[in-house]
Coordinates of C-alpha atoms in Angstrom, one line a residue:
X1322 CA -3.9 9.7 14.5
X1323 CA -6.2 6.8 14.0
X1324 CA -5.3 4.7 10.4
X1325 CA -8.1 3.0 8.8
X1326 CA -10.9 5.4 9.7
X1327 CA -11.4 5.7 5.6
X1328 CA -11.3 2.7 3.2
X1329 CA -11.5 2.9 -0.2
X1330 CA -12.1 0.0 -2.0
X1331 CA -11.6 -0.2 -5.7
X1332 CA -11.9 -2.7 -8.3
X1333 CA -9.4 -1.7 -10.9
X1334 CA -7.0 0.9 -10.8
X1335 CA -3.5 1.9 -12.5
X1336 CA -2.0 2.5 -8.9
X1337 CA -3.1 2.8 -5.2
X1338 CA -0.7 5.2 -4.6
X1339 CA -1.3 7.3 -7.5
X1340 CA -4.6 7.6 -6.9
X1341 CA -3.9 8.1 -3.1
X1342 CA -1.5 11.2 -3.7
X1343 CA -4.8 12.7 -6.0
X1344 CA -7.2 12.3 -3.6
X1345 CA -4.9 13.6 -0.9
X1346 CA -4.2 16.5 -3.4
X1347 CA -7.2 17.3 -4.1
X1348 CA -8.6 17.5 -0.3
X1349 CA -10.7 14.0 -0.5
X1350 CA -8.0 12.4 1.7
X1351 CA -6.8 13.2 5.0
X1352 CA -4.3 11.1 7.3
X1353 CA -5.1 7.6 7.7
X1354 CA -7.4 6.7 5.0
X1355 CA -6.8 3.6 3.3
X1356 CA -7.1 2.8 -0.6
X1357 CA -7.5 -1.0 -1.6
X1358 CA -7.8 -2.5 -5.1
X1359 CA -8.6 -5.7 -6.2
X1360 CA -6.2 -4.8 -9.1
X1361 CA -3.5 -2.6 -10.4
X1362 CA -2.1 -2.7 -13.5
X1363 CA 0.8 -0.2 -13.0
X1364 CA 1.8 0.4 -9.4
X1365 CA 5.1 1.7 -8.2
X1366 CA 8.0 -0.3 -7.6
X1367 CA 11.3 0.8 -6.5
X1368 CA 13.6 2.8 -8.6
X1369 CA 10.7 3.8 -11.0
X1370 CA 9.8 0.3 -11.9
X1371 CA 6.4 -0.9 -12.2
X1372 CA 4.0 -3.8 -11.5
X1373 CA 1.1 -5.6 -12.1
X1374 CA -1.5 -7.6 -9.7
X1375 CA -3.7 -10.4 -11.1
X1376 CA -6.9 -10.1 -9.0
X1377 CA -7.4 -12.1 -5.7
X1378 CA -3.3 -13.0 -5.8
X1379 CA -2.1 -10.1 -3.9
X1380 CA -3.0 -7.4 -0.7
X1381 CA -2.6 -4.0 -3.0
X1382 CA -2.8 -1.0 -0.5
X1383 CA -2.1 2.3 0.0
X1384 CA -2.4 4.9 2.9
X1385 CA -2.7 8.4 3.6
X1386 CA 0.2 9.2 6.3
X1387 CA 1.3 12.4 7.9
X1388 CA 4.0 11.1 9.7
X1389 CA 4.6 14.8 11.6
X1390 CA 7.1 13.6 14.0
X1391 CA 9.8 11.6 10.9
X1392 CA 12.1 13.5 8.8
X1393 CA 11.4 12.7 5.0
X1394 CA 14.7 10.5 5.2
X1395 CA 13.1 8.2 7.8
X1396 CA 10.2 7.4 5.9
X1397 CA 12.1 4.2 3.7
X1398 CA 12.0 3.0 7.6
X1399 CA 8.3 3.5 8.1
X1400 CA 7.5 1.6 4.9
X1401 CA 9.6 -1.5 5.8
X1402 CA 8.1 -1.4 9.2
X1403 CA 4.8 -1.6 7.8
X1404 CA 5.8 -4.1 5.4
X1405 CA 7.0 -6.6 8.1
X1406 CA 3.6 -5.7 10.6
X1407 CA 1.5 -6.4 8.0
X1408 CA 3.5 -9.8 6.8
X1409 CA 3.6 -11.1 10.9
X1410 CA 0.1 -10.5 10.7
X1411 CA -1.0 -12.3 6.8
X1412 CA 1.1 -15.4 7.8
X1413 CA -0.5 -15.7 11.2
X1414 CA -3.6 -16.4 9.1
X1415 CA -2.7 -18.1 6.0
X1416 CA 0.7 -19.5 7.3
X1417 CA 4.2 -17.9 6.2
X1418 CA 5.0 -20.3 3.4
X1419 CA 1.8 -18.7 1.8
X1420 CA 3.0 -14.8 2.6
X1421 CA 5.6 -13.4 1.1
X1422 CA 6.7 -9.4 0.8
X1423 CA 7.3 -8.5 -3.1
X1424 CA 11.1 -7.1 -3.5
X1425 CA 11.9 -4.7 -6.2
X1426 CA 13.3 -6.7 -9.5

């Protein structure tokens, strides 16, 4: 269940995962493909806030995932996973003083 086989790549959008979930929806998306903008003007925060990302400033992505084998109350765990992967792996490159995770307001 390979991730990344798909990338989108978008200039402007309102939200990665919004337009994920329609292109899953709608059969353009399967399982592992990966939707990238260089900016999103109203994403999804936690507890139905939103936020915005000034292009070049941020990593905004989201991806198709059938996690078959995690109940739907596991799946806060597989986004904090993620989130901490994907961090160990930014500030091996540009250093962790320049990476940082963005927490809900």
């Amino acid at each position: 269940m390979a991730i990344g086989h798909a990338f989108i790549e978008l200039k402007s959008v309102d939200s990665t995962n919004n337009y994920a979930m329609a292109q899953a929806t709608a059969g353009k998306a399967s399982h592992g493909t990966l939707f990238f903008a260089h900016e999103q003007w109203a994403g999804k925060g936690q507890r139905g806030r939103s936020w915005a990302s000034t292009p070049g400033e941020n990593i905004v992505l989201s991806a198709v995932i059938e996690p078959v084998a995690l109940q739907p109350a596991q799946a806060f765990s597989l986004s904090v996973c993620v989130a901490l992967a994907c961090h160990d792996l930014f500030s091996s490159y540009a250093g962790p003083e320049a990476t940082s995770i963005k927490l809900a307001q």
